[in-house]
Coordinates of C-alpha atoms in Angstrom, one line a residue:
Chain S
X1 CA -2.8 -13.4 10.3
X2 CA -4.9 -16.4 9.3
X3 CA -3.4 -19.4 7.5
X4 CA -2.6 -18.6 3.9
X5 CA -4.7 -21.4 2.4
X6 CA -7.8 -20.2 4.2
X7 CA -7.3 -16.7 2.9
X8 CA -6.8 -18.0 -0.6
X9 CA -10.1 -20.0 -0.5
X10 CA -12.0 -17.1 0.9
X11 CA -10.4 -14.9 -1.8
X12 CA -11.4 -17.2 -4.7
X13 CA -14.9 -17.5 -3.4
X14 CA -15.2 -13.8 -3.0
X15 CA -13.7 -13.2 -6.4
X16 CA -16.3 -15.4 -8.0
X17 CA -19.1 -13.7 -6.0
X18 CA -17.8 -10.3 -7.0
X19 CA -17.6 -11.3 -10.7
X20 CA -21.1 -12.6 -10.5
X21 CA -22.3 -9.3 -9.1
X22 CA -20.6 -7.3 -11.7
X23 CA -22.2 -9.2 -14.6
X24 CA -25.5 -10.0 -13.1
X25 CA -26.5 -6.5 -12.1
X26 CA -27.0 -3.1 -13.7
X27 CA -23.5 -1.7 -13.5
X28 CA -23.7 1.1 -10.9
X29 CA -20.3 2.1 -9.7
X30 CA -17.1 0.0 -9.7
X31 CA -16.5 1.4 -6.2
X32 CA -19.7 -0.1 -5.0
X33 CA -18.8 -3.5 -6.5
X34 CA -15.4 -3.4 -4.8
X35 CA -17.2 -2.5 -1.6
X36 CA -19.2 -5.7 -1.9
X37 CA -16.0 -7.6 -2.6
X38 CA -14.4 -6.1 0.5
X39 CA -17.5 -7.1 2.5
X40 CA -17.3 -10.6 1.2
X41 CA -13.7 -10.8 2.1
X42 CA -14.4 -9.8 5.7
X43 CA -11.2 -9.9 7.7
X44 CA -9.3 -11.7 5.0
X45 CA -7.7 -8.8 3.1
X46 CA -5.2 -10.5 0.7
X47 CA -2.8 -7.7 1.5
X48 CA -2.1 -9.6 4.7
X49 CA 0.0 -12.0 2.8
X50 CA 2.3 -9.2 1.7
X51 CA 2.2 -7.7 5.2
X52 CA 3.4 -10.9 6.8
X53 CA 6.2 -11.3 4.3
X54 CA 7.2 -7.7 4.8
X55 CA 7.5 -8.0 8.5
X56 CA 9.7 -11.1 8.1
X57 CA 11.9 -9.2 5.6
X58 CA 12.2 -6.2 7.9
X59 CA 13.7 -8.5 10.6
X60 CA 15.7 -10.8 8.3
X61 CA 19.5 -10.4 8.2
X62 CA 20.2 -9.8 4.5
X63 CA 22.9 -8.4 2.2
X64 CA 26.7 -8.3 2.4
X65 CA 26.5 -6.9 6.0
X66 CA 24.1 -9.6 7.1
X67 CA 22.0 -7.0 8.8
X68 CA 18.3 -6.5 9.3
X69 CA 16.4 -3.3 8.6
X70 CA 15.4 -2.9 12.2
X71 CA 17.6 0.2 12.7
X72 CA 16.3 1.9 9.6
X73 CA 15.1 5.5 10.2
X74 CA 11.9 6.0 8.3
X75 CA 11.4 9.5 9.6
X76 CA 10.2 8.9 13.2
X77 CA 13.4 7.6 14.6
X78 CA 15.7 4.6 14.0
X79 CA 13.8 1.4 14.0
X80 CA 10.4 3.0 14.6
X81 CA 7.8 1.7 12.2
X82 CA 4.6 2.8 13.9
X83 CA 3.3 6.0 12.3
X84 CA 6.1 6.3 9.8
X85 CA 3.8 6.1 6.7
X86 CA 1.8 9.1 8.0
X87 CA 4.8 11.5 7.9
X88 CA 6.3 10.4 4.5
X89 CA 7.5 11.8 2.2
X90 CA 9.8 14.0 4.3
X91 CA 13.3 15.5 4.3
X92 CA 16.2 13.4 5.6
X93 CA 19.4 15.3 6.6
X94 CA 21.6 12.2 6.1
X95 CA 20.8 12.0 2.4
X96 CA 20.0 15.7 2.0
X97 CA 16.8 14.6 0.1
X98 CA 13.1 14.5 0.4
X99 CA 12.2 10.7 0.4
X100 CA 9.1 8.6 0.2
X101 CA 8.9 5.2 1.9
X102 CA 10.3 3.2 -1.0
X103 CA 13.2 5.6 -1.7
X104 CA 14.0 5.5 2.1
X105 CA 13.9 1.7 2.1
X106 CA 16.5 1.8 -0.7
X107 CA 18.7 4.0 1.4
X108 CA 18.5 1.7 4.4
X109 CA 19.2 -1.4 2.2
X110 CA 22.3 0.3 0.9
X111 CA 23.6 1.7 4.2
X112 CA 22.5 -0.9 6.7
X113 CA 22.6 -4.1 4.6
X114 CA 25.3 -3.1 2.1
X115 CA 23.1 -4.0 -0.8
X116 CA 24.1 -2.1 -4.0
X117 CA 21.5 0.6 -4.9
X118 CA 20.7 -1.0 -8.3
X119 CA 20.2 -4.3 -6.6
X120 CA 17.9 -2.8 -4.0
X121 CA 15.8 -1.1 -6.7
X122 CA 15.6 -4.2 -8.9
X123 CA 12.4 -6.2 -9.0
X124 CA 10.4 -3.3 -7.5
X125 CA 7.1 -4.3 -9.0
X126 CA 6.3 -8.0 -8.4
X127 CA 4.6 -10.3 -10.8
X128 CA 3.3 -13.7 -9.7
X129 CA 6.2 -15.9 -8.5
X130 CA 8.7 -13.0 -9.1
X131 CA 8.0 -11.3 -5.8
X132 CA 9.0 -7.8 -4.8
X133 CA 10.6 -7.3 -1.4
X134 CA 9.6 -3.6 -1.7
X135 CA 5.9 -4.3 -2.1
X136 CA 6.0 -6.6 0.9
X137 CA 7.9 -4.1 3.1
X138 CA 5.8 -1.2 2.1
X139 CA 2.6 -3.2 2.9
X140 CA 3.8 -4.1 6.3
X141 CA 5.2 -0.7 7.2
X142 CA 2.0 1.1 6.0
X143 CA -0.2 -1.3 8.0
X144 CA 1.6 -0.1 11.1
X145 CA 0.1 3.4 10.6
X146 CA -3.5 2.2 10.5
X147 CA -5.8 4.4 12.5
X148 CA -3.4 7.3 12.5
X149 CA -4.0 10.6 10.7
X150 CA -1.7 11.7 7.8
X151 CA 0.7 14.3 9.1
X152 CA 3.0 15.3 6.3
X153 CA 5.2 18.4 7.0
X154 CA 6.3 21.2 4.8
X155 CA 8.3 22.9 7.5
X156 CA 11.6 22.4 5.7
X157 CA 12.3 24.6 2.6
X158 CA 13.2 21.3 0.7
X159 CA 9.8 20.0 1.5
X160 CA 8.1 23.2 0.4
X161 CA 10.1 23.1 -2.8
X162 CA 9.2 19.4 -3.5
X163 CA 5.5 20.2 -2.9
X164 CA 5.6 23.0 -5.4
X165 CA 7.4 20.9 -8.0
X166 CA 5.0 18.0 -7.4
X167 CA 2.0 20.4 -7.9
X168 CA 3.5 21.6 -11.2
X169 CA 3.9 18.0 -12.3
X170 CA 0.3 17.3 -11.4
X171 CA -0.9 20.0 -13.8
X172 CA 1.7 19.4 -16.5
X173 CA 0.0 18.6 -19.8
X174 CA 2.2 17.0 -22.4
X175 CA 2.5 14.0 -24.7
X176 CA 0.5 12.7 -27.6
X177 CA -2.8 13.0 -25.7
X178 CA -2.3 16.3 -23.9
X179 CA -3.0 14.6 -20.6
X180 CA -1.9 15.6 -17.1
X181 CA -2.8 14.1 -13.8
X182 CA -5.3 16.9 -13.5
X183 CA -7.1 15.7 -16.6
X184 CA -8.7 13.0 -14.6
X185 CA -8.2 14.1 -11.0
X186 CA -9.0 17.8 -10.6
X187 CA -12.8 17.8 -10.7
X188 CA -15.5 16.4 -8.4
X189 CA -17.8 13.5 -9.2
X190 CA -16.3 12.4 -12.5
X191 CA -15.9 8.9 -13.9
X192 CA -13.7 7.2 -16.5
X193 CA -15.9 4.4 -17.8
X194 CA -17.5 3.2 -14.5
X195 CA -14.5 4.0 -12.3
X196 CA -15.0 7.0 -9.9
X197 CA -12.2 9.5 -10.1
X198 CA -11.0 11.2 -6.9
X199 CA -10.4 14.9 -7.2
X200 CA -6.9 14.9 -5.7
X201 CA -6.8 18.6 -5.3
X202 CA -9.4 18.5 -2.5
X203 CA -8.7 17.2 1.0
X204 CA -11.8 14.9 1.1
X205 CA -10.9 12.9 -2.1
X206 CA -7.2 13.1 -1.6
X207 CA -7.6 11.6 1.9
X208 CA -9.8 8.8 0.7
X209 CA -7.5 7.9 -2.1
X210 CA -4.1 8.3 -0.4
X211 CA -5.0 6.6 2.9
X212 CA -5.9 3.3 1.1
X213 CA -2.6 2.8 -0.8
X214 CA -0.7 0.5 -0.9
X215 CA -3.5 -1.7 -2.0
X216 CA -4.2 -5.2 -3.2
X217 CA -5.3 -4.8 -6.8
X218 CA -8.0 -7.3 -7.7
X219 CA -7.4 -6.9 -11.4
X220 CA -3.7 -7.7 -11.1
X221 CA -3.7 -10.1 -8.1
X222 CA -0.8 -8.1 -6.7
X223 CA -0.2 -5.7 -3.9
X224 CA 0.7 -2.3 -5.4
X225 CA 2.3 0.8 -3.8
X226 CA 2.0 4.5 -4.6
X227 CA 5.2 4.2 -6.8
X228 CA 3.3 1.6 -8.9
X229 CA 0.1 3.6 -9.0
X230 CA 1.9 6.7 -10.3
X231 CA 3.9 4.7 -12.8
X232 CA 0.7 3.3 -14.2
X233 CA -0.9 6.7 -14.4
X234 CA 2.1 8.0 -16.4
X235 CA 1.8 5.0 -18.7
X236 CA -1.8 5.9 -19.4
X237 CA -0.9 9.5 -19.8
X238 CA 1.4 8.4 -22.7
X239 CA 4.4 9.9 -20.9
X240 CA 7.8 8.2 -20.8
X241 CA 8.5 6.1 -17.6
X242 CA 9.3 7.8 -14.3
X243 CA 12.3 6.1 -12.7
X244 CA 11.5 4.1 -9.6
X245 CA 12.0 5.9 -6.3
X246 CA 13.2 9.0 -8.1
X247 CA 13.0 12.6 -6.9
X248 CA 10.3 13.3 -9.5
X249 CA 8.0 10.6 -8.2
X250 CA 8.7 11.6 -4.6
X251 CA 7.7 15.2 -5.4
X252 CA 4.4 14.2 -6.9
X253 CA 3.8 11.8 -4.0
X254 CA 4.5 14.6 -1.5
X255 CA 1.9 16.8 -3.2
X256 CA -0.7 14.1 -3.0
X257 CA 0.2 13.0 0.6
X258 CA 0.2 16.6 1.9
X259 CA -3.3 17.2 0.3
X260 CA -4.4 14.1 2.3
X261 CA -3.2 15.5 5.6
X262 CA -5.7 14.8 8.4
X263 CA -7.1 11.7 6.7
X264 CA -6.9 8.6 8.9
X265 CA -4.6 6.0 7.3
X266 CA -6.7 2.9 6.5
X267 CA -4.5 0.7 4.3
X268 CA -3.4 -1.4 2.8
X269 CA -6.7 -1.4 1.0
X270 CA -8.5 -3.6 -1.6
X271 CA -8.5 -1.9 -5.1
X272 CA -10.0 -2.5 -8.4
Chain X
X1 CA 36.3 31.7 -38.2
X2 CA 34.4 31.5 -35.0
X3 CA 34.6 28.6 -32.6
X4 CA 31.9 26.1 -33.2
X5 CA 30.7 23.5 -30.8
X6 CA 29.8 20.2 -32.3
X7 CA 26.1 19.4 -31.9
X8 CA 26.7 16.2 -30.0
X9 CA 29.1 18.0 -27.6
X10 CA 26.6 20.8 -27.2
X11 CA 23.8 18.4 -26.5
X12 CA 26.0 16.7 -23.9
X13 CA 26.8 20.0 -22.2
X14 CA 23.1 20.9 -22.2
X15 CA 22.2 17.6 -20.7
X16 CA 24.9 18.0 -18.0
X17 CA 23.6 21.5 -17.2
X18 CA 20.1 20.1 -17.1
X19 CA 21.1 17.4 -14.7
X20 CA 22.9 19.9 -12.4
X21 CA 19.8 22.2 -12.5
X22 CA 17.5 19.3 -11.7
X23 CA 19.6 18.3 -8.7
X24 CA 19.4 21.9 -7.4
X25 CA 15.8 22.1 -8.1
X26 CA 15.0 18.8 -6.4
X27 CA 16.7 19.8 -3.2
X28 CA 16.1 23.4 -2.3
X29 CA 16.6 26.3 -4.7
X30 CA 14.2 28.9 -5.7
X31 CA 12.7 30.1 -8.9
X32 CA 9.9 28.9 -11.1
X33 CA 8.6 25.5 -9.9
X34 CA 7.3 24.8 -13.4
X35 CA 10.8 25.1 -14.8
X36 CA 12.2 23.0 -12.0
X37 CA 9.6 20.4 -12.6
X38 CA 10.4 20.1 -16.3
X39 CA 14.1 19.8 -15.5
X40 CA 13.4 17.1 -12.9
X41 CA 11.2 15.2 -15.2
X42 CA 13.8 15.4 -18.0
X43 CA 16.3 13.8 -15.6
X44 CA 14.1 11.3 -13.9
X45 CA 11.8 10.0 -16.7
X46 CA 13.3 7.4 -19.1
X47 CA 12.2 6.5 -22.6
X48 CA 10.4 3.2 -22.8
X49 CA 9.0 1.6 -25.9
X50 CA 7.5 4.3 -28.2
X51 CA 7.2 6.7 -25.2
X52 CA 10.3 8.8 -25.8
X53 CA 11.5 11.8 -23.8
X54 CA 10.5 14.3 -26.4
X55 CA 6.9 13.8 -25.2
X56 CA 7.8 15.8 -22.1
X57 CA 8.3 18.9 -24.3
X58 CA 5.2 21.0 -24.3
X59 CA 3.8 22.8 -27.3
X60 CA 2.1 26.2 -26.8
X61 CA -1.3 24.8 -26.2
X62 CA -0.1 22.4 -23.5
X63 CA 1.9 25.1 -21.8
X64 CA -1.0 27.6 -21.8
X65 CA -3.5 25.0 -20.6
X66 CA -1.2 23.7 -17.8
X67 CA -1.0 27.2 -16.5
X68 CA -4.7 27.7 -16.9
X69 CA -5.5 24.6 -14.9
X70 CA -3.8 26.0 -11.9
X71 CA -4.8 29.6 -12.2
X72 CA -7.9 31.4 -13.4
X73 CA -9.8 31.1 -16.7
X74 CA -8.0 31.8 -19.9
X75 CA -8.7 35.4 -21.0
X76 CA -11.2 35.4 -24.0
X77 CA -8.6 37.0 -26.3
X78 CA -6.0 34.4 -25.5
X79 CA -8.6 31.6 -25.9
X80 CA -9.5 32.9 -29.3
X81 CA -5.9 33.2 -30.4
X82 CA -5.3 29.6 -29.2
X83 CA -8.3 28.3 -31.1
X84 CA -7.3 30.1 -34.3
X85 CA -3.8 28.7 -34.2
X86 CA -5.3 25.1 -33.9
X87 CA -8.0 25.7 -36.6
X88 CA -5.2 26.3 -39.0
X89 CA -3.7 22.9 -38.3
X90 CA -6.8 20.9 -39.3
X91 CA -6.4 18.9 -42.5
X92 CA -9.9 18.1 -43.8
X93 CA -10.3 15.1 -46.2
X94 CA -9.3 15.9 -49.8
X95 CA -12.4 14.0 -51.1
X96 CA -14.8 16.1 -49.0
X97 CA -16.3 13.0 -47.5
X98 CA -16.7 13.0 -43.7
X99 CA -18.8 10.0 -43.1
X100 CA -17.0 6.6 -42.7
X101 CA -18.3 3.3 -41.3
X102 CA -20.2 3.7 -37.9
X103 CA -19.5 0.1 -37.0
X104 CA -15.7 0.7 -37.3
X105 CA -16.3 3.9 -35.3
X106 CA -18.0 2.0 -32.5
X107 CA -15.0 -0.3 -32.3
X108 CA -12.6 2.7 -32.1
X109 CA -14.8 4.3 -29.4
X110 CA -14.4 1.1 -27.3
X111 CA -10.7 0.7 -27.4
X112 CA -8.1 2.8 -25.7
X113 CA -4.9 1.2 -26.9
X114 CA -2.2 3.2 -28.6
X115 CA 0.8 5.4 -27.8
X116 CA 1.4 4.0 -24.4
X117 CA 4.8 2.4 -23.7
X118 CA 3.1 -0.9 -23.3
X119 CA 1.4 -0.7 -26.8
X120 CA 2.7 -2.1 -30.1
X121 CA 3.4 1.0 -32.3
X122 CA 2.7 -1.1 -35.4
X123 CA -0.9 -1.6 -34.4
X124 CA -3.6 1.1 -34.9
X125 CA -4.7 3.3 -32.0
X126 CA -8.2 3.6 -30.6
X127 CA -10.1 6.6 -29.7
X128 CA -11.4 5.4 -26.3
X129 CA -14.4 7.7 -26.6
X130 CA -16.4 5.8 -24.0
X131 CA -13.8 6.5 -21.3
X132 CA -15.2 10.0 -21.2
X133 CA -18.5 10.1 -23.1
X134 CA -21.9 8.4 -23.2
X135 CA -22.4 7.5 -26.8
X136 CA -24.7 4.6 -27.8
X137 CA -27.4 3.8 -25.2
X138 CA -26.4 0.1 -25.2
X139 CA -23.0 0.8 -23.7
X140 CA -23.6 1.3 -20.0
X141 CA -19.9 1.6 -19.1
X142 CA -19.1 5.1 -20.0
X143 CA -17.3 8.0 -18.4
X144 CA -18.5 11.5 -17.5
X145 CA -15.5 13.7 -18.2
X146 CA -17.0 14.8 -21.5
X147 CA -20.7 15.5 -22.4
X148 CA -23.1 12.8 -23.4
X149 CA -23.1 12.3 -27.2
X150 CA -26.2 10.1 -27.3
X151 CA -28.6 11.2 -30.1
X152 CA -25.9 13.6 -31.3
X153 CA -27.1 13.6 -34.9
X154 CA -30.8 13.9 -34.0
X155 CA -30.0 16.9 -31.8
X156 CA -27.4 18.6 -33.9
X157 CA -28.5 17.7 -37.4
X158 CA -27.0 15.4 -40.0
X159 CA -25.9 17.9 -42.6
X160 CA -22.5 18.5 -44.1
X161 CA -21.8 21.5 -41.8
X162 CA -22.2 19.3 -38.7
X163 CA -20.2 16.5 -40.3
X164 CA -17.3 19.0 -41.0
X165 CA -17.6 20.3 -37.5
X166 CA -17.4 16.8 -35.9
X167 CA -14.5 15.9 -38.1
X168 CA -12.6 19.0 -37.0
X169 CA -13.5 18.6 -33.4
X170 CA -12.1 15.1 -33.3
X171 CA -9.1 16.2 -35.3
X172 CA -8.2 19.1 -33.0
X173 CA -10.6 19.8 -30.1
X174 CA -8.5 22.8 -29.1
X175 CA -9.7 24.6 -32.3
X176 CA -13.2 24.8 -30.9
X177 CA -12.7 24.9 -27.1
X178 CA -9.5 26.3 -25.8
X179 CA -8.0 24.0 -23.1
X180 CA -10.5 21.2 -23.7
X181 CA -9.5 18.0 -21.9
X182 CA -10.0 16.0 -25.2
X183 CA -6.9 14.8 -27.1
X184 CA -6.2 16.2 -30.5
X185 CA -6.6 12.9 -32.3
X186 CA -5.8 14.1 -35.8
X187 CA -3.3 16.8 -35.0
X188 CA -1.2 14.4 -32.9
X189 CA -1.5 11.5 -35.3
X190 CA -3.4 9.3 -32.9
X191 CA -6.2 8.5 -35.4
X192 CA -5.9 8.4 -39.2
X193 CA -8.2 10.3 -41.6
X194 CA -10.3 7.1 -42.2
X195 CA -10.6 6.4 -38.4
X196 CA -11.8 9.9 -37.8
X197 CA -14.4 9.5 -40.5
X198 CA -15.5 6.3 -38.8
X199 CA -16.0 8.2 -35.5
X200 CA -17.9 10.9 -37.4
X201 CA -20.2 8.2 -38.8
X202 CA -20.8 6.8 -35.3
X203 CA -22.2 10.2 -34.2
X204 CA -23.8 11.3 -37.5
X205 CA -24.9 8.3 -39.6
X206 CA -28.6 8.1 -39.2
X207 CA -28.3 4.3 -39.0
X208 CA -25.8 4.4 -36.1
X209 CA -27.3 3.2 -32.8
X210 CA -26.4 6.7 -31.4
X211 CA -29.3 8.1 -33.4
X212 CA -31.8 5.3 -32.8

């Protein structure tokens, strides 16, 4: 991790450069512009700021029990962070539920640190100075799976069930605009405006999309997790709001993560 | 006199049953994953702003087309029945005029606000046509989910039949192509009659940049 001020300077320079590229050239593909932005950033992915904060939060004694999260079982054994993101969501016998990373972190905050569930879920999407512990923790934990292939299991009946439910949610058209996730994400080589749309029903696109979240979103200046990505999809679908870290979001996440199996985790990425 | 359950109590009981079903569905359970998904969404989605929970209820078109997306093509007879049911919903303008102001239509085509929980329900919605279609040549930032509409009038003709078709298509796309991805802008009250006329003019006014 390089000093924060240096990263900030590089970021601002790169942002200006990227903005210049966007307006100066024939628009080709947003993805290509973001690629240039990534190249300009070099090693200085702004997500590193969240990763560093997340690692500190993981080790910090917090909550009424003044305990750290270092004994938290993320699915690969108590306290093991390496590779955890590649097996999630998965079934946990202690809660009797299929859980994604963020839902599991809530469980650990409640059980290990004694933080009430509502408190643990509060402030889940950060905004400027109102920072989210969840986004930082998710960034760091995900970064510890870099270079490892996605390996989401459906060996438990609960996991199979969640996958089927998630798939049904993916194709579920409703609301004022008749949209489903599939409206934008079930065909190859389509765009919305200039934004390339991954076909999340195919391994190739699902891998490329899933393995780069969480991501630093240039348009928001924030690091965002899969929970946030799906929340924002549902907003644009004109649906009501899915509750944070709920079973419904976990089911849909499991569907996407499983479709990405075999893809090498490469996040946290830099996103539009 | 038969025992009657007060509507509120009945609704409460239904909600409780729904919650219990959703819990079962979320964990293990068997049965139809579609039904389980609906029960789970009813439990885990919350109303926010104008996006209320009734939006999760599917009408017949949404239900049919969700199933179709996962399975095979819709059988032609079913597609025809679906289109006929939607054709009956279209309310054409009383004054018989289909062409509005293409400049207003261009603005509508550019903006995608409306009906999201983050939108002000007092403000008019947009059509967001450019999200999915190429329209005027000047706008380079267009999507490819729908076909290009550039030169639409020059290709399809400017006559009243074409005008009526485009009005109907924007009003309820499902009346002309079963399980189209395009929203039903009139049938769902996204755009007003005048707004739809403006979009028709964007495609069919000979002065519109679309036809230059």
